[in-house]
Amino acid sequence: MSTKKLWGGRFQEQAAAWVDAFGASISFDQLMAEEDIEGSLAHVKMLKATGILNADDSDQIIAGLEGIQTDLEAGKLNFTVENEDIHMNIEAILTDRIGAVAGKLHTGRSRNDQVATDFHLYLKKRLPKIIDELTTIQKTLVKMASENVETIMPGYTHLQHAQPISYGHYLMAYYQMFKRDKERFTFNEQHTDISPLGAAALAGTTFPIDRQMTAKTLGFSHVYANSLDAVSDRDFALEFLSNSSIMMMHLSRFCEELSMWVSHEFQYLELSDAYTTGSSIMPQKKNPDMAELIRGKSGRVYGHLMGLLATMKSLPLAYNKDLQEDKEGVFDTVKTLLPALRVFNGMISTLTVKKDNMQHATENDFSNATELADYLAAKGVPFREAHGIVGQLVLKGIQTHQNLQDMSLEDLKKASPAIEADVYNDLKSEVAVERRHSEGGTGFDQVRHQIEVAKQELNL
Ligand code: ARG
């Protein structure tokens, strides 16, 4: 294969191989080989339709590119560092196959709009896959929530028992987070769905190209309105990394709680053996490795976001080679996200819920203290005063090793004469949860409502 530089005309000296290797991106941008060929095919078909190239030349180029496409699918292409990047590798292969006419392909185009087009196409194809995986997780959460509307667990603030809640309510909180993630990725699709092709190097071209035609062929809804912006915009990639970071943060928070709740201290949940590992030394261990790894991988995704933000900062318009650094972080993020989402779904859908342990944890604490304060407030005691009365009862309970529901009515009455025998019903955690009917609260009817709405959203 020819390895003479495609841009070599004005050069008298050659770079050393190791310098070339430093500048090359073929080791990673070959991931966009499919998109690069698609982009070139759309471009040459437009060159033919507009008469910029004659039919004979165009057809040779089209046939050549289609042959390369077939060989790519069959894994038969070899790329070289000498040809620097995927764009020049494909063109060099084409030249080898069809001769000098291959050189006409690049008419009215630059690698700057070419690489931007490839990158848009790459992400445009992957975003729906990520959105699909999120939908799968949402469906799993809805199923789990439906089975656990009346499963009582401690709700926490500051990681201290706060108020009892429904486990279904907890799961539906994550449903909402993933819903927002999907909305963000869906919005991301809009900014990815714009064709840079035809911006050429930075200024457009003198050839009578048809940008709408190439955009349509490639499935883009719009074209960039400004050629400088077209070749230097990487907002769509930054949005992707930002959305991915937020999404990984959601997975990571769930994984953190999961790791705690499968621990000996909590024992609220148990992971399936299929998503855990043992220890090489401690025979009893069952470690939540997958949850930890998803939590850990959030770090690398944040890193990619920071990396690209730093690369873009201070970049003058239009193309600069710095932009070659945009791809690896995005590729790695896609490679991280898809399996993380799949493993997460498998892991949560095979969880065992230890309902008794969860409920017991809400009966062995003071998380019904708010119930008692609310009870007094409902009987006309100002809430602040009620708060103080219950605070003193809690203190007494700590000193005498009793929970509120274990105290005698006589003792409770000493604290406030407004307390009657019906208080014991209110102090039950399931009653505390069930009664929280306020919109979006943890009351069973509210959780059921959330699940109904979610089912409609998911067309279930
Ligand atoms: N490999 C380059 C990149 O990824 C392609 C664009 C090169 N353009 C240029 N003017 N050197 O950014």
GROMACS .gro file of C-alpha atoms and ligand atoms in nm:
model
  472
    1MET     CA    1   0.000   0.000   0.000
    2SER     CA    2   0.116   0.352  -0.076
    3THR     CA    3   0.247   0.528   0.231
    4LYS     CA    4   0.347   0.858   0.069
    5LYS     CA    5   0.177   1.133   0.267
    6LEU     CA    6  -0.146   1.244   0.103
    7TRP     CA    7  -0.058   1.601   0.200
    8GLY     CA    8   0.313   1.563   0.119
    9GLY     CA    9   0.342   1.807  -0.174
   10ARG     CA   10   0.498   2.106   0.000
   11PHE     CA   11   0.730   1.908   0.224
   12GLN     CA   12   1.101   1.852   0.167
   13GLU     CA   13   1.182   1.666   0.481
   14GLN     CA   14   1.008   1.368   0.638
   15ALA     CA   15   0.917   1.332   1.002
   16ALA     CA   16   1.085   1.048   1.190
   17ALA     CA   17   0.865   0.745   1.230
   18TRP     CA   18   0.835   0.804   1.604
   19VAL     CA   19   0.717   1.161   1.545
   20ASP     CA   20   0.459   1.032   1.298
   21ALA     CA   21   0.349   0.780   1.556
   22PHE     CA   22   0.297   1.061   1.808
   23GLY     CA   23   0.071   1.245   1.567
   24ALA     CA   24  -0.122   0.941   1.449
   25SER     CA   25  -0.472   0.859   1.565
   26ILE     CA   26  -0.533   0.539   1.370
   27SER     CA   27  -0.485   0.324   1.681
   28PHE     CA   28  -0.817   0.457   1.813
   29ASP     CA   29  -1.003   0.638   1.536
   30GLN     CA   30  -1.032   0.312   1.339
   31LEU     CA   31  -1.336   0.263   1.562
   32MET     CA   32  -1.503   0.510   1.327
   33ALA     CA   33  -1.407   0.323   1.008
   34GLU     CA   34  -1.768   0.236   0.933
   35GLU     CA   35  -1.879   0.596   0.978
   36ASP     CA   36  -1.587   0.726   0.771
   37ILE     CA   37  -1.686   0.511   0.474
   38GLU     CA   38  -2.051   0.608   0.512
   39GLY     CA   39  -1.952   0.975   0.514
   40SER     CA   40  -1.736   0.934   0.204
   41LEU     CA   41  -2.008   0.746   0.020
   42ALA     CA   42  -2.259   1.022   0.095
   43HIS     CA   43  -2.008   1.282  -0.017
   44VAL     CA   44  -1.919   1.115  -0.348
   45LYS     CA   45  -2.283   1.044  -0.430
   46MET     CA   46  -2.348   1.415  -0.383
   47LEU     CA   47  -2.047   1.503  -0.600
   48LYS     CA   48  -2.199   1.285  -0.870
   49ALA     CA   49  -2.553   1.422  -0.835
   50THR     CA   50  -2.433   1.781  -0.852
   51GLY     CA   51  -2.211   1.708  -1.151
   52ILE     CA   52  -1.897   1.811  -0.963
   53LEU     CA   53  -1.759   1.468  -1.055
   54ASN     CA   54  -1.861   1.282  -1.366
   55ALA     CA   55  -2.058   0.960  -1.338
   56ASP     CA   56  -1.770   0.740  -1.443
   57ASP     CA   57  -1.527   0.870  -1.181
   58SER     CA   58  -1.796   0.874  -0.913
   59ASP     CA   59  -1.905   0.518  -0.985
   60GLN     CA   60  -1.550   0.391  -0.960
   61ILE     CA   61  -1.509   0.562  -0.626
   62ILE     CA   62  -1.847   0.435  -0.502
   63ALA     CA   63  -1.766   0.078  -0.604
   64GLY     CA   64  -1.424   0.106  -0.442
   65LEU     CA   65  -1.569   0.235  -0.115
   66GLU     CA   66  -1.835  -0.035  -0.114
   67GLY     CA   67  -1.565  -0.297  -0.157
   68ILE     CA   68  -1.378  -0.147   0.139
   69GLN     CA   69  -1.701  -0.150   0.339
   70THR     CA   70  -1.746  -0.523   0.272
   71ASP     CA   71  -1.386  -0.596   0.367
   72LEU     CA   72  -1.419  -0.391   0.685
   73GLU     CA   73  -1.718  -0.598   0.791
   74ALA     CA   74  -1.519  -0.913   0.718
   75GLY     CA   75  -1.228  -0.782   0.926
   76LYS     CA   76  -0.999  -0.783   0.626
   77LEU     CA   77  -0.861  -0.428   0.633
   78ASN     CA   78  -0.516  -0.338   0.758
   79PHE     CA   79  -0.446   0.012   0.876
   80THR     CA   80  -0.103   0.168   0.912
   81VAL     CA   81   0.042   0.436   1.137
   82GLU     CA   82   0.213   0.586   0.832
   83ASN     CA   83  -0.131   0.683   0.705
   84GLU     CA   84  -0.194   0.863   1.032
   85ASP     CA   85  -0.568   0.843   1.078
   86ILE     CA   86  -0.876   0.657   0.962
   87HIS     CA   87  -0.955   0.912   0.692
   88MET     CA   88  -0.619   0.885   0.518
   89ASN     CA   89  -0.602   0.510   0.571
   90ILE     CA   90  -0.931   0.458   0.392
   91GLU     CA   91  -0.827   0.695   0.114
   92ALA     CA   92  -0.492   0.517   0.078
   93ILE     CA   93  -0.666   0.180   0.054
   94LEU     CA   94  -0.903   0.325  -0.203
   95THR     CA   95  -0.609   0.461  -0.404
   96ASP     CA   96  -0.442   0.121  -0.396
   97ARG     CA   97  -0.759  -0.037  -0.529
   98ILE     CA   98  -0.883   0.208  -0.794
   99GLY     CA   99  -0.581   0.425  -0.866
  100ALA     CA  100  -0.549   0.802  -0.904
  101VAL     CA  101  -0.923   0.862  -0.948
  102ALA     CA  102  -0.951   0.800  -0.572
  103GLY     CA  103  -0.795   1.143  -0.530
  104LYS     CA  104  -1.117   1.302  -0.657
  105LEU     CA  105  -1.310   1.185  -0.352
  106HIS     CA  106  -1.173   1.466  -0.139
  107THR     CA  107  -1.305   1.738  -0.373
  108GLY     CA  108  -1.483   2.008  -0.173
  109ARG     CA  109  -1.408   1.835   0.154
  110SER     CA  110  -1.146   1.851   0.429
  111ARG     CA  111  -1.048   1.609   0.699
  112ASN     CA  112  -1.181   1.872   0.938
  113ASP     CA  113  -1.542   1.837   0.832
  114GLN     CA  114  -1.482   1.468   0.764
  115VAL     CA  115  -1.368   1.385   1.117
  116ALA     CA  116  -1.645   1.595   1.270
  117THR     CA  117  -1.899   1.409   1.054
  118ASP     CA  118  -1.760   1.070   1.155
  119PHE     CA  119  -1.769   1.165   1.520
  120HIS     CA  120  -2.128   1.286   1.501
  121LEU     CA  121  -2.231   0.968   1.322
  122TYR     CA  122  -2.047   0.753   1.575
  123LEU     CA  123  -2.232   0.908   1.868
  124LYS     CA  124  -2.564   0.934   1.687
  125LYS     CA  125  -2.562   0.555   1.648
  126ARG     CA  126  -2.472   0.485   2.010
  127LEU     CA  127  -2.703   0.723   2.197
  128PRO     CA  128  -3.017   0.516   2.128
  129LYS     CA  129  -2.843   0.207   2.269
  130ILE     CA  130  -2.770   0.388   2.593
  131ILE     CA  131  -3.126   0.519   2.611
  132ASP     CA  132  -3.254   0.162   2.555
  133GLU     CA  133  -3.042   0.026   2.839
  134LEU     CA  134  -3.178   0.296   3.066
  135THR     CA  135  -3.532   0.198   2.971
  136THR     CA  136  -3.455  -0.163   3.060
  137ILE     CA  137  -3.336  -0.051   3.403
  138GLN     CA  138  -3.646   0.162   3.449
  139LYS     CA  139  -3.864  -0.139   3.371
  140THR     CA  140  -3.676  -0.347   3.625
  141LEU     CA  141  -3.718  -0.076   3.887
  142VAL     CA  142  -4.091  -0.051   3.820
  143LYS     CA  143  -4.126  -0.427   3.856
  144MET     CA  144  -3.927  -0.430   4.179
  145ALA     CA  145  -4.123  -0.131   4.312
  146SER     CA  146  -4.458  -0.299   4.235
  147GLU     CA  147  -4.348  -0.597   4.441
  148ASN     CA  148  -4.236  -0.377   4.728
  149VAL     CA  149  -4.494  -0.102   4.772
  150GLU     CA  150  -4.561  -0.219   5.126
  151THR     CA  151  -4.207  -0.322   5.213
  152ILE     CA  152  -4.101  -0.094   5.495
  153MET     CA  153  -3.745   0.027   5.533
  154PRO     CA  154  -3.571   0.304   5.720
  155GLY     CA  155  -3.542   0.628   5.524
  156TYR     CA  156  -3.217   0.805   5.599
  157THR     CA  157  -3.087   1.157   5.620
  158HIS     CA  158  -2.723   1.205   5.722
  159LEU     CA  159  -2.715   0.824   5.707
  160GLN     CA  160  -2.914   0.826   6.033
  161HIS     CA  161  -3.257   0.667   6.058
  162ALA     CA  162  -3.494   0.949   5.968
  163GLN     CA  163  -3.844   0.821   5.890
  164PRO     CA  164  -3.968   0.485   5.767
  165ILE     CA  165  -4.040   0.469   5.395
  166SER     CA  166  -4.161   0.219   5.138
  167TYR     CA  167  -3.881   0.032   4.960
  168GLY     CA  168  -4.091   0.077   4.645
  169HIS     CA  169  -4.073   0.453   4.700
  170TYR     CA  170  -3.696   0.432   4.729
  171LEU     CA  171  -3.674   0.238   4.403
  172MET     CA  172  -3.899   0.485   4.224
  173ALA     CA  173  -3.665   0.768   4.327
  174TYR     CA  174  -3.402   0.602   4.105
  175TYR     CA  175  -3.663   0.559   3.833
  176GLN     CA  176  -3.694   0.939   3.828
  177MET     CA  177  -3.317   0.987   3.809
  178PHE     CA  178  -3.291   0.755   3.511
  179LYS     CA  179  -3.585   0.931   3.352
  180ARG     CA  180  -3.392   1.257   3.366
  181ASP     CA  181  -3.084   1.079   3.230
  182LYS     CA  182  -3.286   0.964   2.933
  183GLU     CA  183  -3.417   1.315   2.878
  184ARG     CA  184  -3.061   1.448   2.882
  185PHE     CA  185  -2.940   1.188   2.632
  186THR     CA  186  -3.243   1.253   2.416
  187PHE     CA  187  -3.160   1.624   2.412
  188ASN     CA  188  -2.800   1.526   2.338
  189GLU     CA  189  -2.931   1.351   2.026
  190GLN     CA  190  -3.052   1.686   1.893
  191HIS     CA  191  -2.706   1.841   1.904
  192THR     CA  192  -2.553   1.527   1.759
  193ASP     CA  193  -2.804   1.517   1.477
  194ILE     CA  194  -2.640   1.803   1.281
  195SER     CA  195  -2.418   1.751   0.981
  196PRO     CA  196  -2.083   1.931   0.963
  197LEU     CA  197  -2.011   1.784   0.619
  198GLY     CA  198  -1.952   2.050   0.358
  199ALA     CA  199  -1.797   2.300   0.598
  200ALA     CA  200  -1.471   2.185   0.435
  201ALA     CA  201  -1.157   2.303   0.617
  202LEU     CA  202  -1.328   2.598   0.789
  203ALA     CA  203  -1.472   2.833   0.531
  204GLY     CA  204  -1.696   2.629   0.303
  205THR     CA  205  -1.601   2.560  -0.057
  206THR     CA  206  -1.624   2.710  -0.405
  207PHE     CA  207  -1.769   2.385  -0.542
  208PRO     CA  208  -2.147   2.380  -0.580
  209ILE     CA  209  -2.192   2.113  -0.314
  210ASP     CA  210  -2.530   2.018  -0.168
  211ARG     CA  211  -2.501   1.993   0.208
  212GLN     CA  212  -2.868   1.913   0.252
  213MET     CA  213  -2.825   1.610   0.028
  214THR     CA  214  -2.530   1.463   0.222
  215ALA     CA  215  -2.706   1.535   0.549
  216LYS     CA  216  -3.015   1.352   0.429
  217THR     CA  217  -2.816   1.055   0.300
  218LEU     CA  218  -2.645   1.024   0.636
  219GLY     CA  219  -2.968   1.058   0.830
  220PHE     CA  220  -2.894   1.398   0.982
  221SER     CA  221  -3.194   1.625   1.042
  222HIS     CA  222  -2.999   1.949   1.011
  223VAL     CA  223  -2.674   2.096   0.884
  224TYR     CA  224  -2.449   2.330   1.082
  225ALA     CA  225  -2.540   2.688   0.994
  226ASN     CA  226  -2.182   2.815   1.024
  227SER     CA  227  -1.879   2.642   0.875
  228LEU     CA  228  -1.639   2.759   1.148
  229ASP     CA  229  -1.872   2.625   1.415
  230ALA     CA  230  -1.923   2.301   1.222
  231VAL     CA  231  -1.557   2.200   1.235
  232SER     CA  232  -1.474   2.327   1.583
  233ASP     CA  233  -1.786   2.236   1.781
  234ARG     CA  234  -1.750   1.950   2.024
  235ASP     CA  235  -2.041   2.049   2.249
  236PHE     CA  236  -2.225   1.733   2.153
  237ALA     CA  237  -1.934   1.525   2.286
  238LEU     CA  238  -1.910   1.736   2.601
  239GLU     CA  239  -2.282   1.700   2.658
  240PHE     CA  240  -2.247   1.328   2.612
  241LEU     CA  241  -1.966   1.309   2.868
  242SER     CA  242  -2.153   1.533   3.106
  243ASN     CA  243  -2.475   1.331   3.073
  244SER     CA  244  -2.275   1.013   3.114
  245SER     CA  245  -2.108   1.148   3.427
  246ILE     CA  246  -2.441   1.235   3.583
  247MET     CA  247  -2.579   0.895   3.485
  248MET     CA  248  -2.278   0.713   3.630
  249MET     CA  249  -2.323   0.917   3.948
  250HIS     CA  250  -2.677   0.779   3.973
  251LEU     CA  251  -2.558   0.422   3.922
  252SER     CA  252  -2.281   0.483   4.170
  253ARG     CA  253  -2.513   0.612   4.442
  254PHE     CA  254  -2.733   0.306   4.407
  255CYS     CA  255  -2.425   0.081   4.412
  256GLU     CA  256  -2.295   0.252   4.725
  257GLU     CA  257  -2.623   0.189   4.906
  258LEU     CA  258  -2.637  -0.163   4.772
  259SER     CA  259  -2.290  -0.234   4.908
  260MET     CA  260  -2.398  -0.111   5.249
  261TRP     CA  261  -2.727  -0.295   5.248
  262VAL     CA  262  -2.580  -0.631   5.168
  263SER     CA  263  -2.328  -0.589   5.448
  264HIS     CA  264  -2.356  -0.780   5.775
  265GLU     CA  265  -2.453  -0.463   5.961
  266PHE     CA  266  -2.760  -0.399   5.745
  267GLN     CA  267  -2.863  -0.725   5.579
  268TYR     CA  268  -3.152  -0.557   5.397
  269LEU     CA  269  -3.068  -0.712   5.063
  270GLU     CA  270  -2.879  -1.008   4.926
  271LEU     CA  271  -2.704  -1.016   4.592
  272SER     CA  272  -2.727  -1.314   4.364
  273ASP     CA  273  -2.409  -1.521   4.359
  274ALA     CA  274  -2.388  -1.440   3.989
  275TYR     CA  275  -2.300  -1.076   4.066
  276THR     CA  276  -2.059  -1.131   4.352
  277THR     CA  277  -1.714  -1.277   4.402
  278GLY     CA  278  -1.538  -1.466   4.677
  279SER     CA  279  -1.208  -1.402   4.848
  280SER     CA  280  -0.889  -1.592   4.779
  281ILE     CA  281  -0.817  -1.611   5.151
  282MET     CA  282  -1.142  -1.562   5.348
  283PRO     CA  283  -1.377  -1.849   5.266
  284GLN     CA  284  -1.688  -1.677   5.403
  285LYS     CA  285  -1.667  -1.370   5.177
  286LYS     CA  286  -1.928  -1.273   4.922
  287ASN     CA  287  -1.818  -0.939   4.787
  288PRO     CA  288  -2.034  -0.694   4.592
  289ASP     CA  289  -1.759  -0.650   4.330
  290MET     CA  290  -1.986  -0.553   4.044
  291ALA     CA  291  -2.150  -0.276   4.246
  292GLU     CA  292  -1.807  -0.152   4.354
  293LEU     CA  293  -1.675  -0.161   4.001
  294ILE     CA  294  -1.967   0.041   3.864
  295ARG     CA  295  -1.910   0.290   4.146
  296GLY     CA  296  -1.540   0.296   4.060
  297LYS     CA  297  -1.595   0.338   3.687
  298SER     CA  298  -1.787   0.659   3.748
  299GLY     CA  299  -1.445   0.810   3.822
  300ARG     CA  300  -1.302   0.740   3.479
  301VAL     CA  301  -1.609   0.885   3.308
  302TYR     CA  302  -1.580   1.207   3.513
  303GLY     CA  303  -1.214   1.209   3.411
  304HIS     CA  304  -1.304   1.202   3.043
  305LEU     CA  305  -1.541   1.496   3.091
  306MET     CA  306  -1.271   1.698   3.268
  307GLY     CA  307  -1.020   1.597   3.002
  308LEU     CA  308  -1.227   1.719   2.710
  309LEU     CA  309  -1.333   2.038   2.887
  310ALA     CA  310  -0.965   2.114   2.945
  311THR     CA  311  -0.880   2.032   2.584
  312MET     CA  312  -1.150   2.263   2.453
  313LYS     CA  313  -1.074   2.551   2.685
  314SER     CA  314  -0.888   2.830   2.502
  315LEU     CA  315  -0.896   2.652   2.164
  316PRO     CA  316  -0.895   2.917   1.895
  317LEU     CA  317  -1.128   2.866   1.599
  318ALA     CA  318  -1.134   2.663   1.391
  319TYR     CA  319  -0.966   2.320   1.372
  320ASN     CA  320  -0.660   2.253   1.585
  321LYS     CA  321  -0.493   1.918   1.623
  322ASP     CA  322  -0.583   1.930   1.992
  323LEU     CA  323  -0.925   1.818   1.873
  324GLN     CA  324  -0.783   1.477   1.795
  325GLU     CA  325  -0.787   1.429   2.173
  326ASP     CA  326  -1.168   1.442   2.172
  327LYS     CA  327  -1.223   1.081   2.074
  328GLU     CA  328  -1.062   0.836   2.314
  329GLY     CA  329  -1.252   0.961   2.619
  330VAL     CA  330  -1.581   0.939   2.434
  331PHE     CA  331  -1.503   0.591   2.299
  332ASP     CA  332  -1.400   0.473   2.643
  333THR     CA  333  -1.715   0.622   2.794
  334VAL     CA  334  -1.934   0.429   2.550
  335LYS     CA  335  -1.730   0.118   2.627
  336THR     CA  336  -1.779   0.177   2.998
  337LEU     CA  337  -2.145   0.277   2.998
  338LEU     CA  338  -2.303  -0.004   2.802
  339PRO     CA  339  -2.167  -0.296   3.007
  340ALA     CA  340  -2.209  -0.100   3.332
  341LEU     CA  341  -2.578  -0.050   3.253
  342ARG     CA  342  -2.624  -0.417   3.163
  343VAL     CA  343  -2.447  -0.545   3.471
  344PHE     CA  344  -2.642  -0.301   3.688
  345ASN     CA  345  -2.970  -0.426   3.548
  346GLY     CA  346  -2.876  -0.790   3.597
  347MET     CA  347  -2.755  -0.721   3.946
  348ILE     CA  348  -3.064  -0.536   4.070
  349SER     CA  349  -3.313  -0.765   3.901
  350THR     CA  350  -3.170  -1.064   4.090
  351LEU     CA  351  -3.160  -0.901   4.434
  352THR     CA  352  -3.330  -1.075   4.725
  353VAL     CA  353  -3.514  -0.839   4.959
  354LYS     CA  354  -3.499  -0.927   5.327
  355LYS     CA  355  -3.825  -0.758   5.412
  356ASP     CA  356  -3.824  -0.859   5.779
  357ASN     CA  357  -3.481  -0.713   5.839
  358MET     CA  358  -3.576  -0.390   5.669
  359GLN     CA  359  -3.896  -0.356   5.868
  360HIS     CA  360  -3.732  -0.462   6.192
  361ALA     CA  361  -3.475  -0.184   6.150
  362THR     CA  362  -3.762   0.067   6.160
  363GLU     CA  363  -3.904  -0.078   6.482
  364ASN     CA  364  -3.589  -0.078   6.680
  365ASP     CA  365  -3.518   0.291   6.664
  366PHE     CA  366  -3.674   0.632   6.710
  367SER     CA  367  -3.771   0.684   6.346
  368ASN     CA  368  -4.135   0.714   6.460
  369ALA     CA  369  -4.051   1.026   6.663
  370THR     CA  370  -4.193   1.251   6.390
  371GLU     CA  371  -4.516   1.046   6.405
  372LEU     CA  372  -4.554   1.129   6.771
  373ALA     CA  373  -4.482   1.498   6.710
  374ASP     CA  374  -4.734   1.500   6.422
  375TYR     CA  375  -4.983   1.318   6.648
  376LEU     CA  376  -4.952   1.592   6.910
  377ALA     CA  377  -4.971   1.865   6.648
  378ALA     CA  378  -5.290   1.709   6.511
  379LYS     CA  379  -5.430   1.727   6.867
  380GLY     CA  380  -5.364   2.099   6.874
  381VAL     CA  381  -5.020   2.114   7.037
  382PRO     CA  382  -4.805   2.366   6.842
  383PHE     CA  383  -4.556   2.163   6.637
  384ARG     CA  384  -4.248   2.327   6.793
  385GLU     CA  385  -4.375   2.240   7.140
  386ALA     CA  386  -4.461   1.888   7.026
  387HIS     CA  387  -4.106   1.853   6.887
  388GLY     CA  388  -3.966   1.945   7.230
  389ILE     CA  389  -4.193   1.701   7.415
  390VAL     CA  390  -4.100   1.414   7.187
  391GLY     CA  391  -3.730   1.507   7.206
  392GLN     CA  392  -3.746   1.464   7.582
  393LEU     CA  393  -3.924   1.131   7.546
  394VAL     CA  394  -3.651   1.016   7.305
  395LEU     CA  395  -3.387   1.116   7.558
  396LYS     CA  396  -3.570   0.922   7.827
  397GLY     CA  397  -3.600   0.625   7.592
  398ILE     CA  398  -3.226   0.628   7.526
  399GLN     CA  399  -3.157   0.637   7.899
  400THR     CA  400  -3.408   0.359   7.983
  401HIS     CA  401  -3.346   0.149   7.668
  402GLN     CA  402  -3.703   0.176   7.548
  403ASN     CA  403  -3.847   0.276   7.211
  404LEU     CA  404  -4.142   0.515   7.202
  405GLN     CA  405  -4.393   0.240   7.127
  406ASP     CA  406  -4.267   0.041   7.430
  407MET     CA  407  -4.341   0.321   7.679
  408SER     CA  408  -4.649   0.293   7.893
  409LEU     CA  409  -4.943   0.522   7.827
  410GLU     CA  410  -4.892   0.658   8.179
  411ASP     CA  411  -4.536   0.761   8.099
  412LEU     CA  412  -4.640   0.910   7.767
  413LYS     CA  413  -4.919   1.105   7.929
  414LYS     CA  414  -4.674   1.249   8.178
  415ALA     CA  415  -4.496   1.403   7.884
  416SER     CA  416  -4.820   1.534   7.736
  417PRO     CA  417  -5.178   1.485   7.854
  418ALA     CA  418  -5.286   1.507   7.487
  419ILE     CA  419  -5.155   1.154   7.428
  420GLU     CA  420  -5.423   0.882   7.422
  421ALA     CA  421  -5.422   0.507   7.367
  422ASP     CA  422  -5.468   0.550   6.992
  423VAL     CA  423  -5.109   0.677   6.975
  424TYR     CA  424  -4.974   0.321   6.955
  425ASN     CA  425  -5.130   0.272   6.615
  426ASP     CA  426  -4.962   0.585   6.483
  427LEU     CA  427  -4.628   0.467   6.614
  428LYS     CA  428  -4.628   0.157   6.392
  429SER     CA  429  -4.387   0.208   6.103
  430GLU     CA  430  -4.622   0.070   5.840
  431VAL     CA  431  -4.889   0.313   5.959
  432ALA     CA  432  -4.635   0.596   5.948
  433VAL     CA  433  -4.558   0.511   5.586
  434GLU     CA  434  -4.912   0.439   5.481
  435ARG     CA  435  -5.037   0.774   5.610
  436ARG     CA  436  -4.789   0.988   5.413
  437HIS     CA  437  -5.043   1.063   5.144
  438SER     CA  438  -4.906   1.402   5.040
  439GLU     CA  439  -4.835   1.423   4.670
  440GLY     CA  440  -4.513   1.240   4.586
  441GLY     CA  441  -4.484   1.110   4.942
  442THR     CA  442  -4.409   0.755   5.051
  443GLY     CA  443  -4.774   0.667   5.132
  444PHE     CA  444  -4.866   0.339   4.965
  445ASP     CA  445  -5.128   0.505   4.744
  446GLN     CA  446  -4.873   0.765   4.633
  447VAL     CA  447  -4.618   0.497   4.548
  448ARG     CA  448  -4.882   0.303   4.355
  449HIS     CA  449  -4.964   0.622   4.167
  450GLN     CA  450  -4.598   0.678   4.077
  451ILE     CA  451  -4.580   0.322   3.949
  452GLU     CA  452  -4.893   0.372   3.738
  453VAL     CA  453  -4.754   0.688   3.581
  454ALA     CA  454  -4.422   0.513   3.517
  455LYS     CA  455  -4.599   0.223   3.348
  456GLN     CA  456  -4.772   0.468   3.118
  457GLU     CA  457  -4.441   0.639   3.043
  458LEU     CA  458  -4.288   0.303   2.956
  459ASN     CA  459  -4.595   0.181   2.766
  460LEU     CA  460  -4.623  -0.115   3.003
  461ARG     N1  461  -0.706   1.271   1.293
  461ARG     C1  462  -0.756   1.404   1.292
  461ARG     C2  463  -0.845   1.424   1.415
  461ARG     O1  464  -0.884   1.330   1.470
  461ARG     C3  465  -0.836   1.429   1.170
  461ARG     C4  466  -0.843   1.572   1.129
  461ARG     C5  467  -0.711   1.620   1.086
  461ARG     N2  468  -0.715   1.749   1.031
  461ARG     C6  469  -0.602   1.825   1.018
  461ARG     N3  470  -0.619   1.940   0.969
  461ARG     N4  471  -0.488   1.782   1.061
  461ARG     O2  472  -0.871   1.535   1.455
   0.00000   0.00000   0.00000
